[in-house]
Amino acid sequence: MPETPGTAAAPVPPPPVPFPPRPLPSARLRAEREVPPPALPAERSPLRLILMLVAALACLAGLGWGTATVFGIGPVKPSRGISQAAAGHIYVKMPAMEFAMPDGLRFRQLRVRLVLEMPGDVDRDLIASYVPRIANTVSSRMADVGADDLNGAEGVTVVKSVVAHAANQELRPLRVRKVLVQEMLLR
């Protein structure tokens, strides 16, 4: 439209201005925002390692104790039959004995440790006073036994019968219930 004198043209709005760019932070602000690099782990001292192991063992022990408590696990108690049977007997320990057994042209050594099982109504001190005599009789009877008689399970039976016979002979009128072999070594 043509302009007429006396009329002013409507002002034209200026073109839109884009948002000004954000100013870059200063170097100091950048340093504050940056995360420092991770530090290397300090060397573990032996004391710290030992304390960690002790703590772990204490935890395991507590766990074991708690489990045993919850499930009622405890020391093994003998069954009723074993305790009643053992109550009626006395056990007398024989001293360790060694014998030289002839075996052809050489001698072999026999070492035995025995326990005598006696009835429960016998005085233990009385039987203990006879132990040296029983040991002497056993040593004289073992002179008749050869090393070849003591091989295998039959050898244990031979030793038991010799000791039972000697003990019954010395303790007459008492009798030995059983002879228990704790150790028998033939070299």
Short mmCIF file of N, CA and C in Angstrom, two decimals, residues 28-102:
data_model
loop_
_atom_site.label_atom_id
_atom_site.label_comp_id
_atom_site.label_asym_id
_atom_site.label_seq_id
_atom_site.Cartn_x
_atom_site.Cartn_y
_atom_site.Cartn_z
N ARG A 28 38.22 -22.43 37.14
CA ARG A 28 38.09 -22.81 38.54
C ARG A 28 36.84 -23.65 38.74
N LEU A 29 35.74 -23.27 38.14
CA LEU A 29 34.52 -24.04 38.28
C LEU A 29 34.66 -25.42 37.64
N ARG A 30 35.36 -25.47 36.49
CA ARG A 30 35.58 -26.76 35.86
C ARG A 30 36.37 -27.69 36.77
N ALA A 31 37.36 -27.19 37.47
CA ALA A 31 38.20 -28.01 38.34
C ALA A 31 37.40 -28.55 39.51
N GLU A 32 36.43 -27.74 39.99
CA GLU A 32 35.62 -28.19 41.10
C GLU A 32 34.66 -29.29 40.67
N ARG A 33 34.15 -29.19 39.43
CA ARG A 33 33.19 -30.18 38.97
C ARG A 33 33.84 -31.50 38.56
N GLU A 34 35.07 -31.49 38.20
CA GLU A 34 35.72 -32.71 37.76
C GLU A 34 35.94 -33.66 38.93
N VAL A 35 35.76 -34.93 38.66
CA VAL A 35 35.96 -35.96 39.69
C VAL A 35 37.43 -36.37 39.63
N PRO A 36 38.07 -36.40 40.81
CA PRO A 36 39.48 -36.80 40.79
C PRO A 36 39.61 -38.27 40.40
N PRO A 37 40.71 -38.66 39.81
CA PRO A 37 40.88 -40.07 39.43
C PRO A 37 40.91 -40.94 40.68
N PRO A 38 40.39 -42.17 40.58
CA PRO A 38 40.36 -43.03 41.78
C PRO A 38 41.77 -43.31 42.28
N ALA A 39 41.90 -43.26 43.60
CA ALA A 39 43.21 -43.50 44.21
C ALA A 39 43.48 -45.00 44.24
N LEU A 40 44.70 -45.37 44.14
CA LEU A 40 45.09 -46.77 44.21
C LEU A 40 44.87 -47.27 45.63
N PRO A 41 44.39 -48.52 45.80
CA PRO A 41 44.17 -49.01 47.17
C PRO A 41 45.50 -49.12 47.91
N ALA A 42 45.42 -48.77 49.19
CA ALA A 42 46.62 -48.86 50.02
C ALA A 42 46.97 -50.34 50.24
N GLU A 43 48.21 -50.63 50.40
CA GLU A 43 48.61 -52.02 50.65
C GLU A 43 48.03 -52.49 51.97
N ARG A 44 47.54 -53.73 51.96
CA ARG A 44 46.96 -54.27 53.18
C ARG A 44 48.07 -54.75 54.09
N SER A 45 47.97 -54.36 55.32
CA SER A 45 48.99 -54.77 56.29
C SER A 45 48.68 -56.20 56.75
N PRO A 46 49.68 -56.95 57.17
CA PRO A 46 49.43 -58.33 57.64
C PRO A 46 48.51 -58.36 58.85
N LEU A 47 48.57 -57.35 59.69
CA LEU A 47 47.71 -57.31 60.87
C LEU A 47 46.24 -57.22 60.46
N ARG A 48 45.96 -56.39 59.46
CA ARG A 48 44.59 -56.24 58.99
C ARG A 48 44.09 -57.55 58.38
N LEU A 49 44.95 -58.24 57.65
CA LEU A 49 44.58 -59.52 57.06
C LEU A 49 44.31 -60.56 58.14
N ILE A 50 45.13 -60.60 59.16
CA ILE A 50 44.95 -61.54 60.26
C ILE A 50 43.63 -61.25 61.00
N LEU A 51 43.35 -59.98 61.22
CA LEU A 51 42.11 -59.62 61.90
C LEU A 51 40.89 -60.02 61.07
N MET A 52 40.99 -59.88 59.75
CA MET A 52 39.89 -60.29 58.88
C MET A 52 39.69 -61.81 58.94
N LEU A 53 40.78 -62.57 58.96
CA LEU A 53 40.67 -64.02 59.05
C LEU A 53 40.07 -64.46 60.39
N VAL A 54 40.50 -63.82 61.47
CA VAL A 54 39.97 -64.15 62.80
C VAL A 54 38.47 -63.85 62.86
N ALA A 55 38.08 -62.72 62.27
CA ALA A 55 36.66 -62.37 62.25
C ALA A 55 35.87 -63.40 61.44
N ALA A 56 36.41 -63.84 60.31
CA ALA A 56 35.72 -64.83 59.50
C ALA A 56 35.59 -66.16 60.25
N LEU A 57 36.65 -66.58 60.94
CA LEU A 57 36.58 -67.82 61.72
C LEU A 57 35.59 -67.71 62.87
N ALA A 58 35.53 -66.55 63.50
CA ALA A 58 34.57 -66.35 64.59
C ALA A 58 33.14 -66.45 64.06
N CYS A 59 32.92 -65.91 62.86
CA CYS A 59 31.59 -66.00 62.26
C CYS A 59 31.24 -67.45 61.95
N LEU A 60 32.19 -68.20 61.42
CA LEU A 60 31.94 -69.62 61.12
C LEU A 60 31.68 -70.42 62.40
N ALA A 61 32.43 -70.13 63.45
CA ALA A 61 32.23 -70.83 64.71
C ALA A 61 30.84 -70.52 65.28
N GLY A 62 30.45 -69.27 65.21
CA GLY A 62 29.12 -68.89 65.68
C GLY A 62 28.02 -69.56 64.87
N LEU A 63 28.24 -69.65 63.57
CA LEU A 63 27.27 -70.33 62.71
C LEU A 63 27.17 -71.81 63.06
N GLY A 64 28.31 -72.45 63.30
CA GLY A 64 28.31 -73.87 63.68
C GLY A 64 27.63 -74.09 65.02
N TRP A 65 27.93 -73.22 65.98
CA TRP A 65 27.31 -73.35 67.30
C TRP A 65 25.80 -73.15 67.19
N GLY A 66 25.39 -72.16 66.42
CA GLY A 66 23.96 -71.90 66.26
C GLY A 66 23.25 -73.07 65.61
N THR A 67 23.89 -73.65 64.59
CA THR A 67 23.30 -74.81 63.92
C THR A 67 23.18 -75.99 64.88
N ALA A 68 24.23 -76.23 65.66
CA ALA A 68 24.21 -77.34 66.62
C ALA A 68 23.13 -77.11 67.67
N THR A 69 22.94 -75.88 68.08
CA THR A 69 21.93 -75.58 69.08
C THR A 69 20.52 -75.78 68.52
N VAL A 70 20.31 -75.32 67.31
CA VAL A 70 18.99 -75.42 66.70
C VAL A 70 18.61 -76.88 66.45
N PHE A 71 19.55 -77.67 65.93
CA PHE A 71 19.25 -79.05 65.59
C PHE A 71 19.51 -80.03 66.72
N GLY A 72 19.96 -79.56 67.87
CA GLY A 72 20.15 -80.43 69.03
C GLY A 72 21.32 -81.38 68.88
N ILE A 73 22.33 -80.98 68.13
CA ILE A 73 23.50 -81.83 67.96
C ILE A 73 24.42 -81.59 69.14
N GLY A 74 24.89 -82.64 69.77
CA GLY A 74 25.75 -82.49 70.93
C GLY A 74 26.74 -83.63 71.01
N PRO A 75 27.41 -83.77 72.14
CA PRO A 75 28.35 -84.88 72.28
C PRO A 75 27.62 -86.22 72.19
N VAL A 76 28.32 -87.18 71.65
CA VAL A 76 27.74 -88.51 71.47
C VAL A 76 27.63 -89.19 72.83
N LYS A 77 26.46 -89.67 73.13
CA LYS A 77 26.23 -90.37 74.39
C LYS A 77 26.16 -91.85 74.10
N PRO A 78 26.76 -92.67 74.96
CA PRO A 78 26.70 -94.11 74.69
C PRO A 78 25.26 -94.60 74.77
N SER A 79 24.98 -95.61 73.98
CA SER A 79 23.63 -96.15 74.00
C SER A 79 23.39 -96.86 75.33
N ARG A 80 22.16 -97.10 75.61
CA ARG A 80 21.80 -97.68 76.90
C ARG A 80 22.39 -99.06 77.09
N GLY A 81 22.44 -99.87 76.04
CA GLY A 81 22.97 -101.22 76.15
C GLY A 81 24.47 -101.23 76.46
N ILE A 82 25.22 -100.31 75.87
CA ILE A 82 26.66 -100.28 76.10
C ILE A 82 26.96 -99.84 77.53
N SER A 83 26.26 -98.83 78.03
CA SER A 83 26.55 -98.35 79.38
C SER A 83 26.19 -99.40 80.44
N GLN A 84 25.10 -100.13 80.21
CA GLN A 84 24.74 -101.15 81.18
C GLN A 84 25.73 -102.31 81.16
N ALA A 85 26.21 -102.67 79.97
CA ALA A 85 27.16 -103.78 79.88
C ALA A 85 28.50 -103.39 80.51
N ALA A 86 28.94 -102.16 80.29
CA ALA A 86 30.22 -101.72 80.83
C ALA A 86 30.17 -101.53 82.34
N ALA A 87 28.98 -101.29 82.89
CA ALA A 87 28.87 -101.06 84.33
C ALA A 87 29.16 -102.33 85.11
N GLY A 88 29.00 -103.50 84.52
CA GLY A 88 29.19 -104.73 85.25
C GLY A 88 30.58 -105.32 85.13
N HIS A 89 31.55 -104.60 84.58
CA HIS A 89 32.88 -105.16 84.36
C HIS A 89 33.97 -104.22 84.86
N ILE A 90 35.10 -104.81 85.18
CA ILE A 90 36.29 -104.05 85.59
C ILE A 90 37.37 -104.33 84.57
N TYR A 91 38.07 -103.29 84.17
CA TYR A 91 39.15 -103.43 83.20
C TYR A 91 40.48 -103.17 83.90
N VAL A 92 41.40 -104.12 83.77
CA VAL A 92 42.72 -104.02 84.40
C VAL A 92 43.76 -103.99 83.28
N LYS A 93 44.54 -102.94 83.27
CA LYS A 93 45.55 -102.77 82.22
C LYS A 93 46.82 -103.53 82.59
N MET A 94 47.31 -104.29 81.64
CA MET A 94 48.58 -105.00 81.82
C MET A 94 49.71 -104.09 81.33
N PRO A 95 50.91 -104.24 81.87
CA PRO A 95 52.02 -103.44 81.36
C PRO A 95 52.39 -103.90 79.95
N ALA A 96 53.02 -103.00 79.19
CA ALA A 96 53.47 -103.38 77.85
C ALA A 96 54.55 -104.45 77.99
N MET A 97 54.43 -105.51 77.21
CA MET A 97 55.38 -106.62 77.31
C MET A 97 56.03 -106.85 75.95
N GLU A 98 57.33 -107.22 75.99
CA GLU A 98 58.07 -107.53 74.77
C GLU A 98 58.71 -108.91 74.92
N PHE A 99 58.64 -109.66 73.84
CA PHE A 99 59.19 -111.01 73.84
C PHE A 99 60.06 -111.20 72.61
N ALA A 100 61.14 -111.98 72.78
CA ALA A 100 61.99 -112.37 71.65
C ALA A 100 61.53 -113.74 71.19
N MET A 101 61.06 -113.81 69.95
CA MET A 101 60.50 -115.05 69.42
C MET A 101 61.47 -115.66 68.41
N PRO A 102 61.84 -116.94 68.58
CA PRO A 102 62.73 -117.57 67.60
C PRO A 102 62.00 -117.79 66.28
#
